[in-house]
Amino acid sequence: MRTKLVVGNWKMNGSLSENKALLNALIPQAHEFSSMAVGVCVPFPYLSQAQSLLRNTSIAWGAQNLSHRASGAFTGEVSGHMLTDFECRYVIVGHSERRALYVEGDDVVADKFIAAQAVGLIPILCVGETLAERQSGITEKVVARQLNAVVSKAGIDAFEKAVIAYEPVWAIGTGQTATPEQAQSVHAFIRNELKSQNASIAERLLVLYGGSVKAGNAAQLCSLPDVDGALVGGASLNAQEFADICRGAISR
Ligand code: PGA
């Protein structure tokens, strides 16, 4: 059985004082989540703060992006090694906001995935279709393309130490969540795609759902056979809501 994982994606939100209040409200509840894994992916400047507040807790921390390069003259970029200096466990790669707003293509996403693993970070690879793609009936085609771009470059064995997040773009920050049937169908598709290459890796792989996850829908989504937890944006900025999502996700 796969252990559930819930990760907060703070995006470009927070401040030293807000983060402290949020984490200090979350930490006392962390003991309730001992049967699962919980993490927060924070903006780069707050990694040090997350490290010092979360170090002795069961809550992991990570970043939302990294450079696909190791070091050098790349102004404004942050390398995987810099993230490990702050003991990050996770890094999100290929989030739809990065794909759409910062024009990160499948190839660069694959390079970022590889760069993350090269320094021991666990990449959380985001895949998902836009509303127009879903309406044209090409959801599986899009997800397969995003997935296979990484599999063909990194190799199937790389998925032993990776997480996938299925995030339908139309559900992100919109309050519109995929129905349980829609989520399960794409999650099963992702697992089956990988199963054809390595059944045991595919069986162990965590596939999270993301897109307007809240306390009210987390339990239902996370109880689906191929949904192994959640990647949570907006609702992760509220300690109580995030803790309730974790409670909902706990394996039953
Ligand atoms: P949301 O974002 O929960 O605010 O929809 C999810 C994500 O983008 O990871």
Coordinates of C-alpha atoms and ligand atoms in Angstrom, one line a residue:
M1 CA 0.0 0.0 0.0
R2 CA 1.2 3.5 -0.9
T3 CA 1.7 6.0 1.9
K4 CA -0.3 9.2 1.3
L5 CA 1.5 12.5 0.7
V6 CA 0.1 16.0 0.9
V7 CA 2.2 18.9 -0.2
G8 CA 1.4 22.6 0.1
N9 CA 2.4 24.8 -2.8
W10 CA 2.6 28.3 -1.3
K11 CA 3.3 29.9 -4.7
M12 CA 4.4 33.5 -4.5
N13 CA 2.7 34.1 -1.1
G14 CA 3.8 34.7 2.4
S15 CA 6.1 36.8 4.5
L16 CA 8.4 36.0 7.5
S17 CA 5.6 36.8 10.0
E18 CA 2.8 35.0 8.0
N19 CA 4.9 31.9 7.5
K20 CA 5.8 31.7 11.1
A21 CA 2.2 32.0 12.2
L22 CA 1.2 29.4 9.6
L23 CA 3.9 26.8 10.4
N24 CA 3.5 27.4 14.2
A25 CA -0.1 26.6 13.9
L26 CA 0.6 23.5 11.8
I27 CA 3.4 22.0 13.7
P28 CA 1.4 21.0 16.9
Q29 CA -0.9 19.0 14.7
A30 CA 1.8 17.2 12.8
H31 CA 1.8 14.2 15.2
E32 CA -1.7 13.3 13.8
F33 CA -0.1 12.7 10.4
S34 CA 2.5 10.1 11.4
S35 CA 0.9 7.5 9.0
M36 CA 1.4 9.8 6.0
A37 CA 3.9 12.3 4.6
V38 CA 3.4 16.1 4.6
G39 CA 5.5 18.8 3.0
V40 CA 5.4 22.5 2.1
C41 CA 7.0 24.0 -1.0
V42 CA 7.9 27.6 -0.1
P43 CA 9.3 30.6 -2.0
F44 CA 13.1 30.5 -2.2
P45 CA 13.8 33.3 0.3
Y46 CA 11.9 31.4 3.0
L47 CA 13.7 28.1 2.7
S48 CA 16.0 29.0 5.6
Q49 CA 12.9 29.9 7.7
A50 CA 11.2 26.7 6.8
Q51 CA 14.3 24.7 7.6
S52 CA 14.7 26.2 11.0
L53 CA 11.0 25.9 12.0
L54 CA 10.4 22.5 10.5
R55 CA 13.8 20.8 11.2
N56 CA 12.7 18.8 14.2
T57 CA 9.2 18.0 12.9
S58 CA 7.8 15.4 10.6
I59 CA 6.8 18.1 8.1
A60 CA 9.2 18.2 5.1
W61 CA 9.9 21.3 3.0
G62 CA 11.0 22.1 -0.5
A63 CA 11.0 24.6 -3.4
Q64 CA 8.7 25.3 -6.3
N65 CA 11.2 25.4 -9.0
L66 CA 15.0 25.0 -9.8
S67 CA 17.4 25.6 -12.6
H68 CA 18.2 22.7 -14.9
R69 CA 21.8 23.9 -14.8
A70 CA 24.2 23.0 -12.0
S71 CA 25.9 26.5 -11.6
G72 CA 27.3 29.4 -13.6
A73 CA 26.3 32.6 -15.2
F74 CA 22.5 32.3 -15.1
T75 CA 21.3 35.4 -13.4
G76 CA 18.3 35.0 -11.2
E77 CA 18.4 31.2 -11.3
V78 CA 18.6 28.8 -8.3
S79 CA 20.3 25.4 -8.5
G80 CA 19.4 22.1 -7.0
H81 CA 22.5 22.2 -4.9
M82 CA 21.4 25.4 -3.4
L83 CA 18.2 23.8 -2.4
T84 CA 20.0 20.9 -0.8
D85 CA 22.0 23.4 1.2
F86 CA 18.7 24.1 2.9
E87 CA 17.9 20.4 3.3
C88 CA 14.9 20.5 0.9
R89 CA 13.3 17.2 0.3
Y90 CA 11.0 18.1 -2.6
V91 CA 11.0 20.4 -5.6
I92 CA 8.1 21.0 -7.9
V93 CA 8.9 20.8 -11.6
G94 CA 6.8 21.6 -14.5
H95 CA 4.0 23.3 -12.7
S96 CA 1.4 24.6 -15.2
E97 CA 2.1 28.2 -14.1
R98 CA 5.7 27.7 -15.1
R99 CA 4.8 26.0 -18.3
A100 CA 2.3 28.7 -19.3
L101 CA 3.8 31.9 -17.9
Y102 CA 7.5 31.2 -18.1
V103 CA 7.3 29.1 -21.2
E104 CA 8.9 26.0 -19.8
G105 CA 8.6 23.2 -22.4
D106 CA 8.6 19.5 -21.9
D107 CA 12.3 19.3 -22.6
V108 CA 13.4 21.8 -20.0
V109 CA 11.0 20.2 -17.5
A110 CA 12.7 16.9 -18.1
D111 CA 16.1 18.5 -17.5
K112 CA 14.9 20.1 -14.3
F113 CA 13.6 16.7 -13.1
I114 CA 17.0 15.2 -13.9
A115 CA 18.8 18.1 -12.2
A116 CA 16.7 17.7 -9.1
Q117 CA 17.4 14.0 -8.8
A118 CA 21.1 14.5 -9.5
V119 CA 21.4 16.2 -6.1
G120 CA 19.0 13.9 -4.2
L121 CA 15.9 16.0 -4.3
I122 CA 12.5 14.4 -5.0
P123 CA 10.9 16.0 -8.0
I124 CA 7.2 16.5 -7.9
L125 CA 6.4 16.4 -11.7
C126 CA 3.3 18.3 -12.6
V127 CA 1.2 17.3 -15.6
G128 CA -2.2 18.3 -16.7
E129 CA -4.4 19.5 -19.5
T130 CA -6.0 22.9 -20.2
L131 CA -9.7 23.3 -20.5
A132 CA -9.5 23.6 -24.3
E133 CA -7.5 20.3 -24.4
R134 CA -10.0 18.5 -22.2
Q135 CA -12.9 19.8 -24.3
S136 CA -11.1 18.6 -27.5
G137 CA -10.8 15.2 -25.9
I138 CA -7.0 15.1 -25.9
T139 CA -6.4 15.0 -22.1
E140 CA -4.7 11.6 -22.2
K141 CA -2.6 12.6 -25.2
V142 CA -1.4 15.7 -23.5
V143 CA -0.6 14.0 -20.2
A144 CA 1.1 11.2 -22.0
R145 CA 3.3 13.7 -23.9
Q146 CA 4.3 15.5 -20.7
L147 CA 5.0 12.3 -18.9
N148 CA 6.9 10.6 -21.7
A149 CA 9.1 13.6 -22.3
V150 CA 10.5 12.9 -18.8
V151 CA 10.5 9.1 -19.0
S152 CA 12.4 9.1 -22.3
K153 CA 15.1 11.5 -21.0
A154 CA 15.4 10.4 -17.4
G155 CA 14.5 6.7 -17.8
I156 CA 11.7 4.8 -16.0
D157 CA 14.0 3.9 -13.1
A158 CA 14.1 7.6 -12.2
F159 CA 10.5 7.3 -11.1
E160 CA 11.5 5.2 -8.2
K161 CA 12.4 8.5 -6.4
A162 CA 9.8 10.9 -7.9
V163 CA 6.3 12.0 -7.3
I164 CA 3.8 12.9 -10.0
A165 CA 1.0 15.5 -9.6
Y166 CA -1.9 15.5 -11.9
E167 CA -3.2 19.0 -12.0
P168 CA -5.8 19.8 -14.6
V169 CA -5.1 23.4 -15.4
W170 CA -8.8 24.3 -15.4
A171 CA -9.0 23.3 -11.8
I172 CA -6.1 25.3 -10.5
G173 CA -7.1 28.2 -8.4
T174 CA -10.6 28.2 -9.9
G175 CA -12.6 26.5 -7.2
Q176 CA -13.5 23.9 -9.8
T177 CA -12.3 20.5 -8.8
A178 CA -12.1 17.5 -11.1
T179 CA -14.9 15.0 -10.3
P180 CA -13.7 11.8 -8.6
E181 CA -14.3 10.0 -11.9
Q182 CA -12.2 12.5 -13.9
A183 CA -9.4 12.4 -11.4
Q184 CA -9.4 8.6 -11.0
S185 CA -9.5 8.1 -14.8
V186 CA -6.4 10.2 -15.4
H187 CA -4.5 8.9 -12.4
A188 CA -5.1 5.3 -13.6
F189 CA -4.0 6.3 -17.1
I190 CA -0.7 7.8 -15.7
R191 CA 0.0 4.6 -13.7
N192 CA -0.8 2.4 -16.6
E193 CA 1.4 4.4 -18.9
L194 CA 4.3 3.7 -16.6
K195 CA 3.2 0.2 -15.8
S196 CA 3.9 -0.8 -19.3
Q197 CA 7.6 0.1 -18.7
N198 CA 8.1 -1.1 -15.1
A199 CA 5.1 -2.5 -13.2
S200 CA 6.6 -2.4 -9.8
I201 CA 7.8 1.2 -10.0
A202 CA 4.4 2.2 -11.3
E203 CA 2.7 0.4 -8.5
R204 CA 4.8 2.2 -5.8
L205 CA 4.7 5.6 -7.5
L206 CA 2.8 8.4 -5.7
V207 CA 0.4 10.2 -8.0
L208 CA -1.0 13.3 -6.3
Y209 CA -4.1 15.2 -7.4
G210 CA -3.9 19.0 -7.5
G211 CA -6.4 21.7 -8.4
S212 CA -8.7 23.4 -5.9
V213 CA -8.2 20.7 -3.2
K214 CA -9.9 21.8 0.1
A215 CA -10.8 20.3 3.4
G216 CA -14.2 19.5 2.0
N217 CA -13.1 17.4 -1.0
A218 CA -9.7 16.0 0.1
A219 CA -11.1 12.8 1.7
Q220 CA -13.1 11.8 -1.3
L221 CA -10.3 12.5 -3.8
C222 CA -7.7 10.8 -1.7
S223 CA -9.8 7.7 -1.2
L224 CA -9.7 7.0 -5.0
P225 CA -7.7 3.9 -5.8
D226 CA -5.0 5.8 -7.8
V227 CA -4.9 9.1 -5.9
D228 CA -2.1 9.0 -3.4
G229 CA -2.5 12.5 -1.9
A230 CA -2.7 16.1 -2.9
L231 CA -0.7 19.1 -4.1
V232 CA -2.5 22.0 -2.5
G233 CA -2.2 25.7 -3.6
G234 CA -4.5 28.3 -2.1
A235 CA -5.8 26.1 0.8
S236 CA -2.3 25.4 2.0
L237 CA -2.0 29.1 3.1
N238 CA -4.4 28.4 5.9
A239 CA -3.0 26.2 8.6
Q240 CA -6.4 24.8 9.7
E241 CA -7.6 24.1 6.2
F242 CA -4.3 22.5 5.3
A243 CA -4.3 20.3 8.4
D244 CA -7.9 19.3 7.7
I245 CA -6.8 18.3 4.1
C246 CA -4.1 16.1 5.6
R247 CA -6.6 14.6 8.0
G248 CA -8.9 13.8 5.0
A249 CA -6.0 12.2 3.1
I250 CA -4.9 9.9 5.8
S251 CA -5.0 6.3 4.6
R252 CA -8.0 4.5 6.0
Ligands
PGA1 P1 -4.9 25.4 -6.1 O1 -3.5 25.2 -6.7 O2 -5.0 24.4 -4.9 O3 -4.9 26.8 -5.5 O4 -5.9 25.1 -7.1 C1 -2.9 23.9 -6.9 C2 -1.5 24.1 -7.5 O5 -1.4 24.9 -8.4 O6 -0.6 23.3 -7.2

